[in-house]
CSV table of C-alpha atoms in Angstrom, one decimal:
chain,number,residue,atom,x,y,z
A,1,LEU,CA,14.1,21.0,3.7
A,2,ALA,CA,13.6,17.4,4.9
A,3,LEU,CA,16.2,16.1,2.5
A,4,ASP,CA,18.7,18.8,3.5
A,5,TYR,CA,18.2,17.8,7.2
A,6,LEU,CA,18.7,14.1,6.5
A,7,GLN,CA,21.8,14.8,4.4
A,8,ARG,CA,23.3,16.8,7.2
A,9,SER,CA,22.4,14.2,9.7
A,10,LEU,CA,24.1,11.5,7.5
A,11,ALA,CA,27.2,13.6,7.2
A,12,ARG,CA,27.5,14.1,11.0
A,13,ARG,CA,27.0,10.3,11.6
A,14,GLN,CA,29.6,9.5,9.0
A,15,GLU,CA,32.1,11.8,10.7
A,16,MET,CA,31.4,9.9,14.0
A,17,ASN,CA,31.6,6.6,12.1
A,18,ASP,CA,28.3,5.6,13.8
A,19,LYS,CA,27.5,2.7,11.4
A,20,PRO,CA,24.0,1.8,12.8
A,21,SER,CA,23.0,5.4,12.6
A,22,ILE,CA,24.6,5.8,9.2
A,23,ALA,CA,22.5,2.9,8.0
A,24,LEU,CA,19.3,4.4,9.4
A,25,SER,CA,20.1,7.8,7.7
A,26,LEU,CA,20.7,6.1,4.4
A,27,ASN,CA,17.4,4.2,4.7
A,28,ASN,CA,15.5,7.4,5.6
A,29,ILE,CA,16.9,9.3,2.6
A,30,GLY,CA,16.0,6.4,0.4
A,31,ARG,CA,12.5,6.4,1.6
A,32,LEU,CA,12.2,10.1,1.0
A,33,TYR,CA,13.4,9.8,-2.6
A,34,SER,CA,11.0,6.9,-3.1
A,35,ALA,CA,8.1,9.1,-1.9
A,36,GLN,CA,9.2,11.7,-4.5
A,37,ARG,CA,9.2,8.9,-7.1
A,38,ASP,CA,12.9,9.4,-7.7
A,39,TYR,CA,13.4,5.6,-7.7
A,40,ALA,CA,16.9,5.4,-9.0
A,41,ARG,CA,18.3,7.6,-6.1
A,42,ALA,CA,16.0,5.8,-3.7
A,43,LEU,CA,17.3,2.4,-4.5
A,44,ASP,CA,20.9,3.7,-4.4
A,45,TYR,CA,20.5,4.8,-0.8
A,46,LEU,CA,18.4,1.9,0.2
A,47,GLN,CA,20.9,-0.6,-1.2
A,48,GLN,CA,23.7,1.1,0.7
A,49,ALA,CA,21.7,0.8,3.9
A,50,LEU,CA,21.0,-2.9,3.2
A,51,LYS,CA,24.7,-3.7,2.7
A,52,LEU,CA,25.5,-1.9,5.9
A,53,TYR,CA,22.9,-3.7,7.9
A,54,GLU,CA,24.2,-7.0,6.4
A,55,ALA,CA,27.7,-6.1,7.5
A,56,LEU,CA,26.5,-5.2,11.0
A,57,GLY,CA,24.5,-8.4,11.3
A,58,ASP,CA,21.5,-6.3,12.3
A,59,ARG,CA,18.6,-8.6,11.4
A,60,SER,CA,15.9,-6.1,12.4
A,61,GLY,CA,17.5,-3.4,10.3
A,62,LEU,CA,17.9,-5.8,7.5
A,63,ALA,CA,14.2,-6.8,7.5
A,64,HIS,CA,13.2,-3.1,7.5
A,65,SER,CA,15.6,-2.3,4.6
A,66,LEU,CA,14.3,-5.3,2.6
A,67,SER,CA,10.7,-4.1,3.1
A,68,ASP,CA,11.6,-0.5,2.0
A,69,ILE,CA,13.3,-1.7,-1.1
A,70,GLY,CA,10.3,-4.0,-1.7
A,71,ARG,CA,7.9,-1.1,-1.5
A,72,THR,CA,10.0,1.0,-3.9
A,73,SER,CA,10.2,-1.9,-6.3
A,74,TYR,CA,6.4,-2.3,-6.0
A,75,ASP,CA,5.9,1.4,-6.7
A,76,ARG,CA,8.0,1.3,-9.8
A,77,GLY,CA,6.2,-1.8,-11.1
A,78,ASP,CA,8.9,-4.4,-10.5
A,79,TYR,CA,6.4,-6.8,-8.8
A,80,ALA,CA,8.4,-10.0,-9.0
A,81,HIS,CA,11.4,-8.3,-7.3
A,82,ALA,CA,9.1,-6.8,-4.6
A,83,ILE,CA,7.7,-10.3,-3.8
A,84,ALA,CA,11.2,-11.8,-3.4
A,85,LEU,CA,12.2,-8.9,-1.0
A,86,PHE,CA,9.0,-9.1,1.0
A,87,GLU,CA,9.3,-12.8,1.4
A,88,LYS,CA,12.9,-12.5,2.7
A,89,ALA,CA,11.7,-9.8,5.2
A,90,ILE,CA,8.9,-12.1,6.3
A,91,ASP,CA,11.2,-15.0,6.9
A,92,ILE,CA,13.5,-12.8,9.1
A,93,LYS,CA,10.4,-11.5,11.0
A,94,ARG,CA,9.1,-15.0,11.6
A,95,ARG,CA,12.4,-16.2,12.9
A,96,SER,CA,13.2,-13.2,15.1
A,97,LEU,CA,9.7,-12.1,16.3
A,98,GLY,CA,7.6,-15.2,16.1
A,99,PRO,CA,4.5,-16.1,14.1
A,100,ARG,CA,2.0,-13.6,15.6
A,101,HIS,CA,3.9,-10.3,15.8
A,102,PRO,CA,2.2,-7.2,14.3
A,103,ALA,CA,5.4,-6.3,12.4
A,104,LEU,CA,5.0,-9.6,10.6
A,105,ALA,CA,1.4,-8.7,9.7
A,106,SER,CA,2.6,-5.5,8.1
A,107,ASN,CA,5.0,-7.4,5.9
A,108,LEU,CA,2.4,-9.9,4.9
A,109,ASN,CA,0.1,-7.0,4.0
A,110,ASN,CA,2.9,-5.6,1.8
A,111,LEU,CA,3.4,-9.0,0.1
A,112,GLY,CA,-0.3,-9.0,-0.9
A,113,HIS,CA,0.1,-6.0,-3.2
A,114,PRO,CA,2.5,-7.3,-5.8
A,115,LEU,CA,0.9,-10.8,-5.6
A,116,ARG,CA,-2.4,-9.1,-6.5
A,117,GLU,CA,-0.7,-7.2,-9.4
A,118,LEU,CA,0.6,-10.4,-10.9
A,119,GLY,CA,-2.8,-12.1,-10.6
A,120,ARG,CA,-1.6,-14.5,-7.9
A,121,TYR,CA,-4.9,-14.0,-6.0
A,122,GLU,CA,-4.8,-17.3,-4.0
A,123,GLU,CA,-1.4,-16.5,-2.6
A,124,ALA,CA,-2.4,-12.9,-2.0
A,125,GLU,CA,-5.5,-13.9,-0.1
A,126,ALA,CA,-3.5,-16.4,2.1
A,127,ALA,CA,-1.0,-13.7,3.0
A,128,LEU,CA,-3.7,-11.1,3.7
A,129,ARG,CA,-5.9,-13.5,5.7
A,130,GLU,CA,-2.8,-14.1,7.9
A,131,ALA,CA,-2.2,-10.4,8.2
A,132,VAL,CA,-5.9,-9.8,9.2
A,133,SER,CA,-5.8,-12.6,11.8
A,134,ILE,CA,-2.6,-11.2,13.4
A,135,GLY,CA,-4.0,-7.7,13.2
A,136,LYS,CA,-7.2,-8.7,15.0
A,137,GLU,CA,-5.1,-10.0,17.9
A,138,SER,CA,-2.7,-7.1,18.0
A,139,PHE,CA,-5.0,-4.1,17.2
A,140,GLY,CA,-8.6,-5.1,17.9
A,141,SER,CA,-11.4,-4.5,15.5
A,142,ASP,CA,-11.5,-0.6,15.5
A,143,HIS,CA,-7.9,0.2,14.7
A,144,PRO,CA,-6.9,1.9,11.4
A,145,THR,CA,-4.1,-0.6,10.7
A,146,ARG,CA,-6.6,-3.5,11.1
A,147,ALA,CA,-8.9,-1.6,8.7
A,148,MET,CA,-6.1,-1.3,6.2
A,149,PHE,CA,-5.5,-5.1,6.3
A,150,ASP,CA,-9.3,-5.7,5.9
A,151,ILE,CA,-9.5,-3.4,2.9
A,152,ASN,CA,-6.6,-5.1,1.1
A,153,LEU,CA,-8.1,-8.6,1.7
A,154,ALA,CA,-11.5,-7.3,0.5
A,155,ARG,CA,-10.0,-6.1,-2.7
A,156,ILE,CA,-8.7,-9.6,-3.4
A,157,LEU,CA,-12.1,-11.1,-2.7
A,158,VAL,CA,-13.7,-8.7,-5.2
A,159,ARG,CA,-11.2,-9.8,-7.8
A,160,ARG,CA,-11.9,-13.4,-7.1
A,161,GLY,CA,-15.6,-12.8,-7.6
A,162,HIS,CA,-16.7,-12.6,-3.9
A,163,ALA,CA,-17.9,-9.0,-3.8
A,164,ALA,CA,-20.8,-9.8,-1.5
A,165,GLN,CA,-18.3,-11.2,1.0
A,166,ALA,CA,-16.0,-8.2,0.6
A,167,GLU,CA,-18.8,-5.6,1.1
A,168,PRO,CA,-19.3,-5.8,4.9
A,169,MET,CA,-15.5,-5.8,5.4
A,170,LEU,CA,-15.2,-2.6,3.4
A,171,ARG,CA,-18.1,-0.9,5.2
A,172,SER,CA,-16.6,-1.8,8.5
A,173,ALA,CA,-13.2,-0.5,7.5
A,174,LEU,CA,-14.8,2.7,6.1
A,175,ALA,CA,-16.5,3.3,9.5
A,176,VAL,CA,-13.2,2.8,11.3
A,177,ARG,CA,-11.5,5.4,9.1
A,178,GLN,CA,-14.4,7.9,9.4
A,179,LYS,CA,-14.1,7.5,13.2
A,180,SER,CA,-10.4,7.8,13.5
A,181,MET,CA,-9.5,10.3,10.7
A,182,ALA,CA,-10.3,13.9,9.7
A,183,PRO,CA,-13.4,14.1,7.5
A,184,GLN,CA,-11.4,15.2,4.4
A,185,ASP,CA,-8.6,12.7,4.8
A,186,TRP,CA,-8.0,11.1,1.4
A,187,ARG,CA,-7.7,7.6,3.0
A,188,ILE,CA,-11.4,7.8,3.8
A,189,ALA,CA,-11.9,8.5,0.1
A,190,THR,CA,-9.9,5.3,-0.8
A,191,ALA,CA,-12.2,3.2,1.4
A,192,LYS,CA,-15.2,4.6,-0.4
A,193,LEU,CA,-13.5,3.9,-3.7
A,194,PHE,CA,-12.9,0.2,-2.9
A,195,LEU,CA,-16.4,-0.1,-1.5
A,196,GLY,CA,-17.7,1.4,-4.8
A,197,GLU,CA,-15.7,-1.2,-6.7
A,198,ALA,CA,-17.4,-4.0,-4.7
A,199,LEU,CA,-20.8,-2.5,-5.4
A,200,LEU,CA,-19.9,-2.2,-9.1
A,201,ALA,CA,-19.1,-5.9,-9.2
A,202,GLU,CA,-22.5,-6.5,-7.6
A,203,ARG,CA,-24.1,-4.3,-10.4
A,204,ARG,CA,-25.5,-1.9,-7.8
A,205,TYR,CA,-24.7,1.0,-10.1
A,206,PRO,CA,-26.4,4.0,-8.4
A,207,GLU,CA,-24.9,3.2,-5.0
A,208,ALA,CA,-21.5,2.6,-6.6
A,209,GLU,CA,-21.7,5.9,-8.5
A,210,ALA,CA,-22.4,7.9,-5.4
A,211,LEU,CA,-19.5,6.5,-3.6
A,212,LEU,CA,-17.0,6.8,-6.5
A,213,LEU,CA,-17.9,10.4,-7.3
A,214,ASP,CA,-17.6,11.3,-3.6
A,215,ALA,CA,-14.2,9.5,-3.4
A,216,ARG,CA,-12.8,11.2,-6.5
A,217,ALA,CA,-13.9,14.6,-5.3
A,218,ASN,CA,-11.9,14.1,-2.1
A,219,MET,CA,-8.6,13.1,-3.7
A,220,LYS,CA,-6.0,15.1,-5.5
A,221,ASP,CA,-4.1,14.2,-8.7
A,222,ILE,CA,-0.7,14.5,-7.0
A,223,PRO,CA,2.4,12.3,-7.0
A,224,GLY,CA,2.3,9.3,-4.7
A,225,PRO,CA,-0.5,6.9,-3.5
A,226,GLN,CA,-3.2,9.6,-3.4
A,227,GLY,CA,-2.6,10.5,-7.1
A,228,ARG,CA,-2.7,6.9,-8.1
A,229,GLU,CA,-6.0,6.4,-6.3
A,230,PHE,CA,-7.4,9.5,-8.0
A,231,LYS,CA,-6.7,7.9,-11.4
A,232,VAL,CA,-8.1,4.6,-10.1
A,233,ALA,CA,-11.3,6.4,-9.2
A,234,GLY,CA,-11.6,7.8,-12.7
A,235,ALA,CA,-11.0,4.4,-14.3
A,236,THR,CA,-13.5,2.8,-12.0
A,237,LEU,CA,-16.1,5.4,-12.9
A,238,ALA,CA,-15.4,4.8,-16.6
A,239,ALA,CA,-16.0,1.1,-16.0
A,240,LEU,CA,-19.2,1.8,-14.1
A,241,TYR,CA,-20.7,3.9,-16.8
A,242,LYS,CA,-19.8,1.4,-19.5
A,243,ALA,CA,-21.4,-1.4,-17.5
A,244,TRP,CA,-24.4,0.8,-16.9
A,245,GLY,CA,-24.8,1.5,-20.6
A,246,ARG,CA,-23.9,5.2,-20.3
A,247,PRO,CA,-20.9,5.6,-22.6
A,248,ASP,CA,-21.3,9.4,-22.8
A,249,LYS,CA,-20.4,9.6,-19.1
A,250,ALA,CA,-17.7,7.0,-19.4
A,251,ALA,CA,-15.9,9.2,-22.0
A,252,ALA,CA,-15.3,11.9,-19.3
A,253,TYR,CA,-12.8,9.6,-17.5
A,254,PRO,CA,-9.6,8.6,-19.3
A,255,VAL,CA,-9.0,5.0,-18.4
A,256,ALA,CA,-5.5,4.9,-20.0
A,257,ALA,CA,-4.1,7.2,-17.3
A,258,ALA,CA,-5.1,4.9,-14.5
A,259,SER,CA,-2.9,2.4,-12.6
A,260,SER,CA,-3.5,-1.3,-13.1
A,261,ALA,CA,-3.6,-2.1,-9.5
A,262,GLY,CA,-7.2,-2.0,-8.3
A,263,SER,CA,-10.1,-4.4,-7.9
A,264,GLY,CA,-12.8,-5.5,-10.3
A,265,SER,CA,-12.3,-2.5,-12.6
A,266,GLY,CA,-8.6,-3.3,-13.1
A,267,SER,CA,-7.2,-0.4,-11.1
A,268,GLY,CA,-5.6,0.4,-7.7
A,269,ALA,CA,-2.6,0.9,-5.4
A,270,ARG,CA,-1.5,1.0,-1.8
A,271,PRO,CA,-4.4,2.2,0.5
């Protein structure tokens, strides 16, 4: 239904030759296909939008389009391309909005994901620390967006061997999500998942187990970020039980199905 509506809206705008609106419609259709994991069609529409924004000289639209193509490239595992696109979007944002705009923070946060996947942790940490700093100014300490930035920075810290430093950040972010979201919102479960990963890295196995089991129970194995995190939770539980010397329990969680994007257990995605 959403796709039909967007396609009809695009047709109307094409009849009117309203090029800025055509670009927006193309971009929205591309984002919808990306959410459905139809990446070939997503990129087709997003690239059309990008070319139109370039022809119009719309730098704001161009930055948004670059970011959307970057997110799609990230989701399909093309991390190097995603980095290049996010960096172009960040450059446009810095020039047009200044160095402390919240939209820039979102792009820096996006950049941290593919950098993490390629093991470029120092660069990822620098980008995410800048995002957190801007987010603190723009949103305050109790905003879900700021919590998201904190979670992503904490995941890098865990990977770099600083789980003890990451733990209070993750506990704070979890508290923000619990305060601002419905109790069964899967994003609360992801915060528990990443806190569990930090505790696993600290070898605090019983505490990690409780959080990871709770997190997995409140996520569904469906397409998109939630499904990826569900698999991450399984992979992290397998890693936990192996480290804990309980291989019988580890066998219940098929690691091969998990994404490679997380923290200390080698799993994860976009929280």
